[in-house]
PDB file of C-alpha atoms and ligand atoms in Angstrom:
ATOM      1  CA  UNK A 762       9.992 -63.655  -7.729  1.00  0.00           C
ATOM      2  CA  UNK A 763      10.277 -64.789 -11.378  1.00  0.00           C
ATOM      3  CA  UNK A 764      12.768 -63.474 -13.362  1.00  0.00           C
ATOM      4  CA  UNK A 765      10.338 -62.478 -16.382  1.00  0.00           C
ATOM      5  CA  UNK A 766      12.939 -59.667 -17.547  1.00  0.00           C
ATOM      6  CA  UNK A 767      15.953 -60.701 -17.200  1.00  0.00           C
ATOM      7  CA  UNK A 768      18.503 -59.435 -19.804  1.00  0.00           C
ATOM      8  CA  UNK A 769      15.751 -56.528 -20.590  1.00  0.00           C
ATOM      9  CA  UNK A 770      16.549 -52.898 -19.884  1.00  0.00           C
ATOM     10  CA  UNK A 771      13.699 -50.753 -18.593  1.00  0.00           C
ATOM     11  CA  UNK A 772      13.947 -47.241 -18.326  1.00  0.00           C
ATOM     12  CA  UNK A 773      11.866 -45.456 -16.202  1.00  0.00           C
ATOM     13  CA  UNK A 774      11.224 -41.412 -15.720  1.00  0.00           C
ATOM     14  CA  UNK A 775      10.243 -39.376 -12.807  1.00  0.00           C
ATOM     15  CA  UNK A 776      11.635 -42.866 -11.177  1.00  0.00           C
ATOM     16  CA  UNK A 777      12.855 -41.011  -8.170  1.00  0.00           C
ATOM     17  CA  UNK A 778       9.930 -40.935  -6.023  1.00  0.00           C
ATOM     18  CA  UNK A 779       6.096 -42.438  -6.206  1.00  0.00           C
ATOM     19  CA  UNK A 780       4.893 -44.452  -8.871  1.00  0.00           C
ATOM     20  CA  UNK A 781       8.096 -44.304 -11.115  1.00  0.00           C
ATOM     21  CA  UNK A 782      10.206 -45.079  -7.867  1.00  0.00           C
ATOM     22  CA  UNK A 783       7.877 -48.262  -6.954  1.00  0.00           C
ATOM     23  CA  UNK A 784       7.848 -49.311 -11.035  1.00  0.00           C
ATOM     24  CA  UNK A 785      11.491 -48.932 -11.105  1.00  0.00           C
ATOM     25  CA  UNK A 786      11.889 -51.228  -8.187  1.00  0.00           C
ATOM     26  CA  UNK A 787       9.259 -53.898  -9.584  1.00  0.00           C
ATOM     27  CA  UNK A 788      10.986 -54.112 -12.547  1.00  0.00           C
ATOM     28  CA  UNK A 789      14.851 -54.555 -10.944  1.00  0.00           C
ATOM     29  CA  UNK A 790      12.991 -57.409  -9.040  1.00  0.00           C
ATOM     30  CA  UNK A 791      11.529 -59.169 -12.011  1.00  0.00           C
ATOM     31  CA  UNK A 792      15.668 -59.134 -13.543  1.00  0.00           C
ATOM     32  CA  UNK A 793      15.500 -56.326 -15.907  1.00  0.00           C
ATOM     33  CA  UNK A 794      18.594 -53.426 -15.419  1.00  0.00           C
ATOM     34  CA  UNK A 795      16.900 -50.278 -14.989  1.00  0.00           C
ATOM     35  CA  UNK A 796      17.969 -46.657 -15.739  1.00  0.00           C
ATOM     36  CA  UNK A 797      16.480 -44.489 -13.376  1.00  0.00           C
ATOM     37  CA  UNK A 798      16.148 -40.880 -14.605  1.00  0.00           C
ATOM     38  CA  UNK A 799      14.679 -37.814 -12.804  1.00  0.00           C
ATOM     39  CA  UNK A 800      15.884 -34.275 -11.726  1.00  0.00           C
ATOM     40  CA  UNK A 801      15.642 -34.540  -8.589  1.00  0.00           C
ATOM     41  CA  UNK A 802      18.923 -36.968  -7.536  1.00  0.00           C
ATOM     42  CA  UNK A 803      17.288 -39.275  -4.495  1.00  0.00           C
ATOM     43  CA  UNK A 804      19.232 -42.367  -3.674  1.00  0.00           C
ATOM     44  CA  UNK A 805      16.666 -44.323  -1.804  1.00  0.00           C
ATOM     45  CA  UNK A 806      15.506 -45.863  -5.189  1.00  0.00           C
ATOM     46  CA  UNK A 807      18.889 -47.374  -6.522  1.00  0.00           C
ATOM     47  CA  UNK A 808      19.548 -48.242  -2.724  1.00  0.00           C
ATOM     48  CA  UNK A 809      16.885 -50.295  -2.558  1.00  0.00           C
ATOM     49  CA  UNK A 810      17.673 -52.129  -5.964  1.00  0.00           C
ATOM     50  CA  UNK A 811      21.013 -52.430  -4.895  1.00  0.00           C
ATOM     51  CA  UNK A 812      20.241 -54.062  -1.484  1.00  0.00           C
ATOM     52  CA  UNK A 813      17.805 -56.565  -3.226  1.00  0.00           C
ATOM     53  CA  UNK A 814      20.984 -57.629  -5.624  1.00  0.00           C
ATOM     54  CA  UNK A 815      19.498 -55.945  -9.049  1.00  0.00           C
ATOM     55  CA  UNK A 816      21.119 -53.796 -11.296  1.00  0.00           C
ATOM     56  CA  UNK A 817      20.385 -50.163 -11.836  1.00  0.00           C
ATOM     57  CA  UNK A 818      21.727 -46.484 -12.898  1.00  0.00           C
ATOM     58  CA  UNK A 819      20.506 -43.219 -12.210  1.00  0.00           C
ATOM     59  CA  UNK A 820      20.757 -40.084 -14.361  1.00  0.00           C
ATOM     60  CA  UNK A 821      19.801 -36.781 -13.851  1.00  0.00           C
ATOM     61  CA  UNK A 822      17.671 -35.382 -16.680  1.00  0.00           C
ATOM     62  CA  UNK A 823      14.722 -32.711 -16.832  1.00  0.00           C
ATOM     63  CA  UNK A 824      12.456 -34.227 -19.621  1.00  0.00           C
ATOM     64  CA  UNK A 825      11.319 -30.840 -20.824  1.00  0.00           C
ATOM     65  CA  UNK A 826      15.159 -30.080 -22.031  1.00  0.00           C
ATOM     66  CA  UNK A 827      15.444 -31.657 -25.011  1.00  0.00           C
ATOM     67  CA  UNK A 828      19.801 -31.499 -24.779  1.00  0.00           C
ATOM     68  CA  UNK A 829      18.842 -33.466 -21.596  1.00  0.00           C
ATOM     69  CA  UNK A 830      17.090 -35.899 -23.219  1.00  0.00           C
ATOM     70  CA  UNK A 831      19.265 -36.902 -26.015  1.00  0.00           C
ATOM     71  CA  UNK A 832      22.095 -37.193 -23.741  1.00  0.00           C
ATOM     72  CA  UNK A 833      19.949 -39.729 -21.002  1.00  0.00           C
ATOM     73  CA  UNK A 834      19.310 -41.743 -23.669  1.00  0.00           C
ATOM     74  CA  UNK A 835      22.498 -42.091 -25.443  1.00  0.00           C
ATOM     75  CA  UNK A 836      24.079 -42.541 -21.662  1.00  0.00           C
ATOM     76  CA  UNK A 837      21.485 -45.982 -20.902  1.00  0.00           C
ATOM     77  CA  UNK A 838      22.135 -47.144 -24.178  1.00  0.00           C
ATOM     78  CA  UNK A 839      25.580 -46.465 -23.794  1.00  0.00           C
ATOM     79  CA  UNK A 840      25.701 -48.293 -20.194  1.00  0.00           C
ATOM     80  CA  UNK A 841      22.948 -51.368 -20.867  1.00  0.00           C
ATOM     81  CA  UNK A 842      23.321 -51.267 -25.062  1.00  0.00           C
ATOM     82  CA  UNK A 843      19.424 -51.202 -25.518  1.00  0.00           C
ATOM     83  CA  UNK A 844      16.244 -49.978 -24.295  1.00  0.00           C
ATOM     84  CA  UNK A 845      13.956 -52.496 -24.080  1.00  0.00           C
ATOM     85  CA  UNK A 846      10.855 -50.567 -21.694  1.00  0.00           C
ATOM     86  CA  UNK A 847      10.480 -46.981 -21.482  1.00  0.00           C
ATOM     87  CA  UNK A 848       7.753 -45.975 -18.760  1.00  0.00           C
ATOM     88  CA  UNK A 849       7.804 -42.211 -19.484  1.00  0.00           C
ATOM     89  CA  UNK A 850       6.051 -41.407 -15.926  1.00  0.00           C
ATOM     90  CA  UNK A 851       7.303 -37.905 -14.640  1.00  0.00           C
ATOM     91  CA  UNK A 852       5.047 -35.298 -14.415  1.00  0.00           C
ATOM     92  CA  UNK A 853       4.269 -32.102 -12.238  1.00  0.00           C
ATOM     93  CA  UNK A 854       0.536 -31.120 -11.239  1.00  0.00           C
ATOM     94  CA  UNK A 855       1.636 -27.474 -11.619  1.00  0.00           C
ATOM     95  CA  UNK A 856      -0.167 -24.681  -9.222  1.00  0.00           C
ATOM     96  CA  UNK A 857      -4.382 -24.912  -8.800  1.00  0.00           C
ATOM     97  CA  UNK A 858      -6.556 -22.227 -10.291  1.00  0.00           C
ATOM     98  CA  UNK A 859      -9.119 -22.189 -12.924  1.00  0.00           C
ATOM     99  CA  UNK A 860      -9.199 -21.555 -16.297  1.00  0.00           C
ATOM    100  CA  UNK A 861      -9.149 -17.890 -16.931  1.00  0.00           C
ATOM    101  CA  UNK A 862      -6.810 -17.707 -13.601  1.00  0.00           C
ATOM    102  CA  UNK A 863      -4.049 -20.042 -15.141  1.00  0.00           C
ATOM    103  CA  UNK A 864      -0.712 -18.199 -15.211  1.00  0.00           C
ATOM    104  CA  UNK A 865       1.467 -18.364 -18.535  1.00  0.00           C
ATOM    105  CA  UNK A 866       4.455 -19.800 -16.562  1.00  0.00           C
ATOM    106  CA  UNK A 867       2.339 -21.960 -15.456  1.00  0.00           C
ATOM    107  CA  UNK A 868       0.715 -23.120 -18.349  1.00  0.00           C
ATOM    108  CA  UNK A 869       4.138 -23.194 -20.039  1.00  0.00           C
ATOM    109  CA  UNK A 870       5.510 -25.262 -17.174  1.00  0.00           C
ATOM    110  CA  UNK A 871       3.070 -28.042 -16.393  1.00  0.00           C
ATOM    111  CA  UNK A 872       2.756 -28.720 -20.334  1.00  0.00           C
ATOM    112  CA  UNK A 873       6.388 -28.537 -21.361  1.00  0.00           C
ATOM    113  CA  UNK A 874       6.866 -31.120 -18.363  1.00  0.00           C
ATOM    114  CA  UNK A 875       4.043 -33.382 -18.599  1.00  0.00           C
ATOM    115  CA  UNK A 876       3.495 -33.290 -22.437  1.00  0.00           C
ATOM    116  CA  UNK A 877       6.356 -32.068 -24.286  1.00  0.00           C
ATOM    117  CA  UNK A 878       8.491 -34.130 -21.486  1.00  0.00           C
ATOM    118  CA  UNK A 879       6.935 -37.113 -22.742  1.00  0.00           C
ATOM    119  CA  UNK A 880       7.047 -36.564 -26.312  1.00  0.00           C
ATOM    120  CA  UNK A 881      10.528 -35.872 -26.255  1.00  0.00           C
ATOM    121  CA  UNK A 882      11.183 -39.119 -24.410  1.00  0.00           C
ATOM    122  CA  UNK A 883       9.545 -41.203 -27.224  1.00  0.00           C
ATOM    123  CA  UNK A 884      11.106 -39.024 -30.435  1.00  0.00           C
ATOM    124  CA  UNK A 885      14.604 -40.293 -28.978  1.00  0.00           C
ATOM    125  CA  UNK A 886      13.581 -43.747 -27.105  1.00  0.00           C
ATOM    126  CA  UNK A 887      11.700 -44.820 -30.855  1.00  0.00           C
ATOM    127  CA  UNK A 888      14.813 -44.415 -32.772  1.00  0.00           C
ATOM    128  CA  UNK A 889      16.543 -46.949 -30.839  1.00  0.00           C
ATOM    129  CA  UNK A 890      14.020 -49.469 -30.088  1.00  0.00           C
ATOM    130  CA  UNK A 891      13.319 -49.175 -34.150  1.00  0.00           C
ATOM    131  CA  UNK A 892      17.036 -50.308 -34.440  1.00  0.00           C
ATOM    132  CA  UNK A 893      16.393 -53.769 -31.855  1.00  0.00           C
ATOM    133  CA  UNK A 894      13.156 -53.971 -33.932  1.00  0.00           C
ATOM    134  CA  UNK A 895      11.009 -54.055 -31.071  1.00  0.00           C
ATOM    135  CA  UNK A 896      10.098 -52.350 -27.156  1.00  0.00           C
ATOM    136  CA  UNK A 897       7.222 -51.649 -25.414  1.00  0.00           C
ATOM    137  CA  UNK A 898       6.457 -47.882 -24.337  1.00  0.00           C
ATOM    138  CA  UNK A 899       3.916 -46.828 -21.369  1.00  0.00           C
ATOM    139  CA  UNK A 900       3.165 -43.472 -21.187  1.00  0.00           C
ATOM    140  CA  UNK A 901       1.260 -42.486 -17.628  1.00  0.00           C
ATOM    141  CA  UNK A 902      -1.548 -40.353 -18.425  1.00  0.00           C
ATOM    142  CA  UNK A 903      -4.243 -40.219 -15.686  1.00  0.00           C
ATOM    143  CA  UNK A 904      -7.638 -40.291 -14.877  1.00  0.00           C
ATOM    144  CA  UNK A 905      -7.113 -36.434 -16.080  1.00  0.00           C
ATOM    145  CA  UNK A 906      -6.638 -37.665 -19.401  1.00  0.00           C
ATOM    146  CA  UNK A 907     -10.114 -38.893 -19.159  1.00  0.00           C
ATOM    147  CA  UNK A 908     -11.965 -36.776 -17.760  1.00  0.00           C
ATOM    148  CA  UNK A 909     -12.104 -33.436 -17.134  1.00  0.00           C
ATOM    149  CA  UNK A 910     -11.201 -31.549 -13.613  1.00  0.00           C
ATOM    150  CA  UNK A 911     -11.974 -28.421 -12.471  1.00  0.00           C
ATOM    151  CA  UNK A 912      -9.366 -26.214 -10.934  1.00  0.00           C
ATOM    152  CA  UNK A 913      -6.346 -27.668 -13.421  1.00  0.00           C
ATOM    153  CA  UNK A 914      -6.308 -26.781 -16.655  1.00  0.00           C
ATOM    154  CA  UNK A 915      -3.173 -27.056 -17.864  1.00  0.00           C
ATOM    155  CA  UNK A 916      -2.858 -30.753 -15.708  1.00  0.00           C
ATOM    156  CA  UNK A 917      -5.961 -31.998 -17.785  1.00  0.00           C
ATOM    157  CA  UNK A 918      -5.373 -30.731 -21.369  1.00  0.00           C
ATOM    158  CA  UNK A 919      -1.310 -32.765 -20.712  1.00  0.00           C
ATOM    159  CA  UNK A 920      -2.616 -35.915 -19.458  1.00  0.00           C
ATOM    160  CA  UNK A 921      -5.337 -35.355 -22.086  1.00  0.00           C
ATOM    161  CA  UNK A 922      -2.553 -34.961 -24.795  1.00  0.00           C
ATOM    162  CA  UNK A 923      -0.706 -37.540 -23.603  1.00  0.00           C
ATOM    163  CA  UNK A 924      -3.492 -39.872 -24.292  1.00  0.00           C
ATOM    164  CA  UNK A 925      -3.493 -38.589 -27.958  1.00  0.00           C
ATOM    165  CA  UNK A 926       0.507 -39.063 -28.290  1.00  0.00           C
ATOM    166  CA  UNK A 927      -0.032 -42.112 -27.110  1.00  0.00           C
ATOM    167  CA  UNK A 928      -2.746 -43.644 -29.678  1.00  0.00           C
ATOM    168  CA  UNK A 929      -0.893 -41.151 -32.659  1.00  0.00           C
ATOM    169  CA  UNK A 930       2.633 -42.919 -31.729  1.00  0.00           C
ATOM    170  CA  UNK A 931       0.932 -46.847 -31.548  1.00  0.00           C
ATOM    171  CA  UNK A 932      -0.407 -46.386 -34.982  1.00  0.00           C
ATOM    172  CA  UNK A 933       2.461 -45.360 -36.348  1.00  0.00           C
ATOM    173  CA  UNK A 934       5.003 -48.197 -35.042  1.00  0.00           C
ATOM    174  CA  UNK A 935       2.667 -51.188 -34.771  1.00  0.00           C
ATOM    175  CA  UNK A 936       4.208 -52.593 -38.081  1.00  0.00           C
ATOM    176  CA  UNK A 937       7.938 -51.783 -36.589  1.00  0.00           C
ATOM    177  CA  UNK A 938       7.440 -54.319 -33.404  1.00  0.00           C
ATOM    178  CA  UNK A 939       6.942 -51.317 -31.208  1.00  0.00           C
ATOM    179  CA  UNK A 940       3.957 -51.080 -28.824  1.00  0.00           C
ATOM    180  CA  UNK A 941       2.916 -47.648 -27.000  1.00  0.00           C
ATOM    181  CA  UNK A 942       0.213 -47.448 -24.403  1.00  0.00           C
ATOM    182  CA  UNK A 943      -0.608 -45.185 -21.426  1.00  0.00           C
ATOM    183  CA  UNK A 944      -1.800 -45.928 -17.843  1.00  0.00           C
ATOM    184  CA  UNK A 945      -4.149 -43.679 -16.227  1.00  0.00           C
ATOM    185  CA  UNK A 946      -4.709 -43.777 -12.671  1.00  0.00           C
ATOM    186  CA  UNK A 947      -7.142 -42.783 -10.004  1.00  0.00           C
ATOM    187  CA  UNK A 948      -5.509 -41.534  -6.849  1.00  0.00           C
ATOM    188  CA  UNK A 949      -2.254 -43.131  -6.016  1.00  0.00           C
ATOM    189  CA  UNK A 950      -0.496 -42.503  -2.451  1.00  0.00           C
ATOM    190  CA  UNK A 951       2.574 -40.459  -3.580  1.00  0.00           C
ATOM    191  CA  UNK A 952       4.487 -37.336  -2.405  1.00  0.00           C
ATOM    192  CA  UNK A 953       2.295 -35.641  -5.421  1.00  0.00           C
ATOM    193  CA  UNK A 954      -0.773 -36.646  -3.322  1.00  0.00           C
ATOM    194  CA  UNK A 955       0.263 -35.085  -0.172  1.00  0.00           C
ATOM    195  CA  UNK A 956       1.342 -32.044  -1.967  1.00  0.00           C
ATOM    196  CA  UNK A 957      -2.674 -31.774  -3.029  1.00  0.00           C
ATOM    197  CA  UNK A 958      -3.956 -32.580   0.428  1.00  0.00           C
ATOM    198  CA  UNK A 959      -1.085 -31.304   2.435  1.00  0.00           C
ATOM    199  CA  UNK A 960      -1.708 -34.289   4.358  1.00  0.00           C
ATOM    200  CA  UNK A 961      -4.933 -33.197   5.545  1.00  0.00           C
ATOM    201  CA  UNK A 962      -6.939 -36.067   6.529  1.00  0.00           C
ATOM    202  CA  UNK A 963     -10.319 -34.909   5.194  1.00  0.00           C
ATOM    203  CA  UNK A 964      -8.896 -33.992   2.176  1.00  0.00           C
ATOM    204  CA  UNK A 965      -7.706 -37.354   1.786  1.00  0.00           C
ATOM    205  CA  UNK A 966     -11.185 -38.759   2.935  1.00  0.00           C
ATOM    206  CA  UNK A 967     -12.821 -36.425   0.359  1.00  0.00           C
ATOM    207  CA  UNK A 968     -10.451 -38.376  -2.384  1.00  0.00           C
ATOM    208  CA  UNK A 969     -11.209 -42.067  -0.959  1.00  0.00           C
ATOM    209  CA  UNK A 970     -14.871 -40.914  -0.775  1.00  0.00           C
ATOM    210  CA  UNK A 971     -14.795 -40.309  -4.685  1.00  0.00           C
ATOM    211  CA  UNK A 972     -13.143 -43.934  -4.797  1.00  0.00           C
ATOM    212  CA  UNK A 973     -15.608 -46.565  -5.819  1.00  0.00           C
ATOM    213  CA  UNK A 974     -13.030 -49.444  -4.280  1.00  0.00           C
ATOM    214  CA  UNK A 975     -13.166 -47.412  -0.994  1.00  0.00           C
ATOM    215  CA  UNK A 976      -9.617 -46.613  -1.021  1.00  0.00           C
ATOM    216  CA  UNK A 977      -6.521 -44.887  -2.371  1.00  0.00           C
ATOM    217  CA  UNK A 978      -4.247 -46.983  -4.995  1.00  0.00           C
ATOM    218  CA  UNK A 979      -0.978 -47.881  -3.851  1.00  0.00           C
ATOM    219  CA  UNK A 980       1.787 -47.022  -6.136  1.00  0.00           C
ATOM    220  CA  UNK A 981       2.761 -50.910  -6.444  1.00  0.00           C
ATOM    221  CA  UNK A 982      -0.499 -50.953  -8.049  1.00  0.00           C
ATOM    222  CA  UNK A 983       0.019 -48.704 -10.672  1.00  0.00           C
ATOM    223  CA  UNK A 984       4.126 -50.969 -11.719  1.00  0.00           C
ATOM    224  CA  UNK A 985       2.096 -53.764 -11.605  1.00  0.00           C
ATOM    225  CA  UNK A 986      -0.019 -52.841 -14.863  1.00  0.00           C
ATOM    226  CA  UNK A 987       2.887 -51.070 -16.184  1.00  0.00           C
ATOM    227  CA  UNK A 988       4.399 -54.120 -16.188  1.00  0.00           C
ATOM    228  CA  UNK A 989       2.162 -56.272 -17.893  1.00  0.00           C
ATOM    229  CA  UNK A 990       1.201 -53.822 -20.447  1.00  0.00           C
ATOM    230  CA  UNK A 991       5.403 -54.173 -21.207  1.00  0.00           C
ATOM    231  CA  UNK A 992       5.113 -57.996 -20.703  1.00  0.00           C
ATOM    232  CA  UNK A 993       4.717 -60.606 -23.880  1.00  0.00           C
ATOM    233  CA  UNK A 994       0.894 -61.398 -22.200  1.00  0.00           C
ATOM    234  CA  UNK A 995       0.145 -57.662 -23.675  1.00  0.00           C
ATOM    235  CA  UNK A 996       1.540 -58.457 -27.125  1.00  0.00           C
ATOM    236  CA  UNK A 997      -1.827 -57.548 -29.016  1.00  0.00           C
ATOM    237  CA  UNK A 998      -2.170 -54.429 -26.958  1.00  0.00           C
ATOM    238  CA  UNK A 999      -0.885 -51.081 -28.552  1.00  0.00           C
ATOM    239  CA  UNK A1000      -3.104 -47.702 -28.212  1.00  0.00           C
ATOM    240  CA  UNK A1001      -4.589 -47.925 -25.028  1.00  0.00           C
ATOM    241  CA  UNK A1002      -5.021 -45.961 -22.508  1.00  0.00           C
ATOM    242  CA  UNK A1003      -5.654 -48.529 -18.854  1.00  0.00           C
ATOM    243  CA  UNK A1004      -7.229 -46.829 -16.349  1.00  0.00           C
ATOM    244  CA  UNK A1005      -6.126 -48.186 -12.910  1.00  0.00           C
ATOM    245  CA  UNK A1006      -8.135 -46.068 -10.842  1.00  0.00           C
ATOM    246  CA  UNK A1007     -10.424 -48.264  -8.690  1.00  0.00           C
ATOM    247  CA  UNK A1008     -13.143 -47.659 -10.507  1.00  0.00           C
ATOM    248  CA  UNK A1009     -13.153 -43.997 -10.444  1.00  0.00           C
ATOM    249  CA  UNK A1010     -14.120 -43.564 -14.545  1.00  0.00           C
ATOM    250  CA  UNK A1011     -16.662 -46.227 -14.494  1.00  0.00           C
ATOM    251  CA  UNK A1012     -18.525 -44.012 -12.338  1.00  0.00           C
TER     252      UNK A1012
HETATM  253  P1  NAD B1804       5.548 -37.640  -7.606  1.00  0.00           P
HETATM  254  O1  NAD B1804       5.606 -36.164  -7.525  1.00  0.00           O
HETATM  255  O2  NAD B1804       5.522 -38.437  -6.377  1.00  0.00           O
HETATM  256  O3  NAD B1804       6.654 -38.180  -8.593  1.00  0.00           O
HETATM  257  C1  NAD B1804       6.917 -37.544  -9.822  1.00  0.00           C
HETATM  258  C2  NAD B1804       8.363 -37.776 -10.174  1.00  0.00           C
HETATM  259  O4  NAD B1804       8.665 -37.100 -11.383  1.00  0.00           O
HETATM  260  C3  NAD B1804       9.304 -37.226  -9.114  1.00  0.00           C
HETATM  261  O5  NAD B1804      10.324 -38.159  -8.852  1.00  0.00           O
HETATM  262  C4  NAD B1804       9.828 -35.952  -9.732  1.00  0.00           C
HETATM  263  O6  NAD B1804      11.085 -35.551  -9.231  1.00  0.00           O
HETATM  264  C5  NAD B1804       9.870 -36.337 -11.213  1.00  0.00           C
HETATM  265  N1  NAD B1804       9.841 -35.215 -12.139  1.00  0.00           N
HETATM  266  C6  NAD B1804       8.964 -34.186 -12.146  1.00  0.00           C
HETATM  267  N2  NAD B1804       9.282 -33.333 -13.136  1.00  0.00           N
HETATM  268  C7  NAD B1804      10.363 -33.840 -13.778  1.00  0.00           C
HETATM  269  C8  NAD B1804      11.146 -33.414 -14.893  1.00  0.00           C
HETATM  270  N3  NAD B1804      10.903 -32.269 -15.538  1.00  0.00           N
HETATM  271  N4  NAD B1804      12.170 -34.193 -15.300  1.00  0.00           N
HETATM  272  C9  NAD B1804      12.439 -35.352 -14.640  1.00  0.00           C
HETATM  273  N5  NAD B1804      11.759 -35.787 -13.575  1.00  0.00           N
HETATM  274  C10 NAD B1804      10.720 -35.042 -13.148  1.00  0.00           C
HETATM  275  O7  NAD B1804       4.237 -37.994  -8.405  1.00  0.00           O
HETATM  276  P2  NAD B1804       3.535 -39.391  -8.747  1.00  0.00           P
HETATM  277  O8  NAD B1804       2.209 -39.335  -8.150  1.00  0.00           O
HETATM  278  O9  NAD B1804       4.425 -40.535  -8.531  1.00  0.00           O
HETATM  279  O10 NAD B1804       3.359 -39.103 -10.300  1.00  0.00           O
HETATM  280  C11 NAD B1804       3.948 -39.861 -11.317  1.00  0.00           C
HETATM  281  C12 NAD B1804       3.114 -39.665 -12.560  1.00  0.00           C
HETATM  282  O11 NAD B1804       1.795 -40.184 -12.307  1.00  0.00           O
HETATM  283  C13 NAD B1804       2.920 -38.214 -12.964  1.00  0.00           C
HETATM  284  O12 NAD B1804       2.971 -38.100 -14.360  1.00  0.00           O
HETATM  285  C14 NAD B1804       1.521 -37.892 -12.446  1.00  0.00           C
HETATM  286  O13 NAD B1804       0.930 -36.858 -13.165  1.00  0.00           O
HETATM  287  C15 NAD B1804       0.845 -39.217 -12.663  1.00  0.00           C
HETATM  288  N6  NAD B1804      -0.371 -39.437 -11.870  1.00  0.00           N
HETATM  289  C16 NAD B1804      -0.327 -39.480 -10.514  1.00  0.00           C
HETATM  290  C17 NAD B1804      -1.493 -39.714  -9.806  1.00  0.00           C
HETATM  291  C18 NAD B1804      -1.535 -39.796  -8.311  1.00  0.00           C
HETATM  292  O14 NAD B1804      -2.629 -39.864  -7.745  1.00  0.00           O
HETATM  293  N7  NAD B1804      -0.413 -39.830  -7.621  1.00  0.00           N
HETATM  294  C19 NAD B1804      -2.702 -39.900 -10.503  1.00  0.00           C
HETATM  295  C20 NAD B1804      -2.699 -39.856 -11.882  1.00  0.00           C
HETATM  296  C21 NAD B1804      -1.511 -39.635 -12.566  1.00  0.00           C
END
């Protein structure tokens, strides 16, 4: 595979497991050193790097804390000296329950995660990529960010949000080199996936069935436009928001 990032540093949240886990491993194989953060400590990612010959950390961080935040960064720019990527990907789906049922906790939880989590990624990944006078940030958002969902308020008004950070934060550093988009997919076979099914094949039948492709997305699928939108070929693209959901918001 073509080297397309070598001497690049990505760094890539929630990069244990799913789509963060198969990004972080796309980008090790196109050269780029990646820092692999998440708070849950799972090897299998930096194995599988490793094994492949690419070059990659791992440190443990809870994006909501902001003293855990500061210090992630200044440890990959300590290690690597530079951030060139940040895909700011980790996110919780919280509990189910509609509006007027939503908990506080878990209101407070699911938001300070999948919101606050990413803005706090971006106030201390900007600084630095202001000082190389360039990087590319991809937030993931989701078709939630869309569109609204019934049963997951607090899920919807993040990814929602993030889509707002996201456009708010590309205005504001498209003179400074930086570009900031989001990714929004349909539904991607991860371990968050089979948490909402519980595996249950008509569950998962009811989510290809609201497909238009026919199928679930692979989490592959998802690094692969992450990619790109860091990749020179999007250099005139700042402030979007991609869906990659099979055509689910075309419906
Ligand atoms: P996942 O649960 O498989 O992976 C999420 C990762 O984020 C895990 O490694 C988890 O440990 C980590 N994480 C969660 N909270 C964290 C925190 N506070 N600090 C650090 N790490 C944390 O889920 P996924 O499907 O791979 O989801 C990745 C992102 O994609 C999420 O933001 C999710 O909302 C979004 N998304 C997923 C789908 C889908 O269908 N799978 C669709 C749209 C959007």
């Amino acid at each position: 595979m073509e080297p397309v990032f070598k001497d690049k540093v990505a760094l890539v949240t929630g990069g244990s497991f799913g789509i963060g886990s198969a990004t972080s491993i796309a980008f090790a194989k196109r050269g780029a050193k990646v820092v692999i953060v998440d708070w849950v400590k799972d090897d299998e990612t930096l194995n599988a790097i490793k094994k492949e010959g690419g070059e990659a950390i791992f440190i443990k961080c809870d994006v909501s804390k902001e003293a855990d935040v500061k210090k992630m960064i200044e440890k990959a720019v300590s290690t690597y000296g530079k951030i060139d990527f940040a895909f700011n990907n980790a996110g919780i789906e919280g509990e189910q329950g509609i509006t007027a049922d939503c908990t506080r906790e878990n209101w407070d939880k699911v938001i300070g995660v999948n919101l606050t989590g990413v803005w706090l990624c971006m106030k201390y990944e900007i600084p630095q990529m202001l000082k190389q006078g360039k990087g590319a940030i991809v937030n993931t958002a989701s078709v939630a960010g869309l569109v609204g969902f019934q049963g997951i308020p607090p899920y919807v008004a993040s990814k929602h949000g993030i889509v707002g950070l996201t456009k708010a934060a590309a205005l504001e550093y498209a003179k400074e080199g930086i570009r900031v988009n989001a990714v929004c997919p349909g539904v991607i076979k991860t371990p968050m996936i089979d948490r909402f099914t519980g595996k249950d094949k008509v569950v998962e039948q009811q989510f290809v069935d609201q497909e238009p492709i026919g199928r679930l997305g692979e989490p592959k699928e998802v690094a692969k436009s992450v990619l790109w939108l860091c990749s020179d070929a999007a250099s005139f693209v700042t402030g979007t928001a991609m869906p990659v959901d099979g055509g689910w918001t075309a419906q």
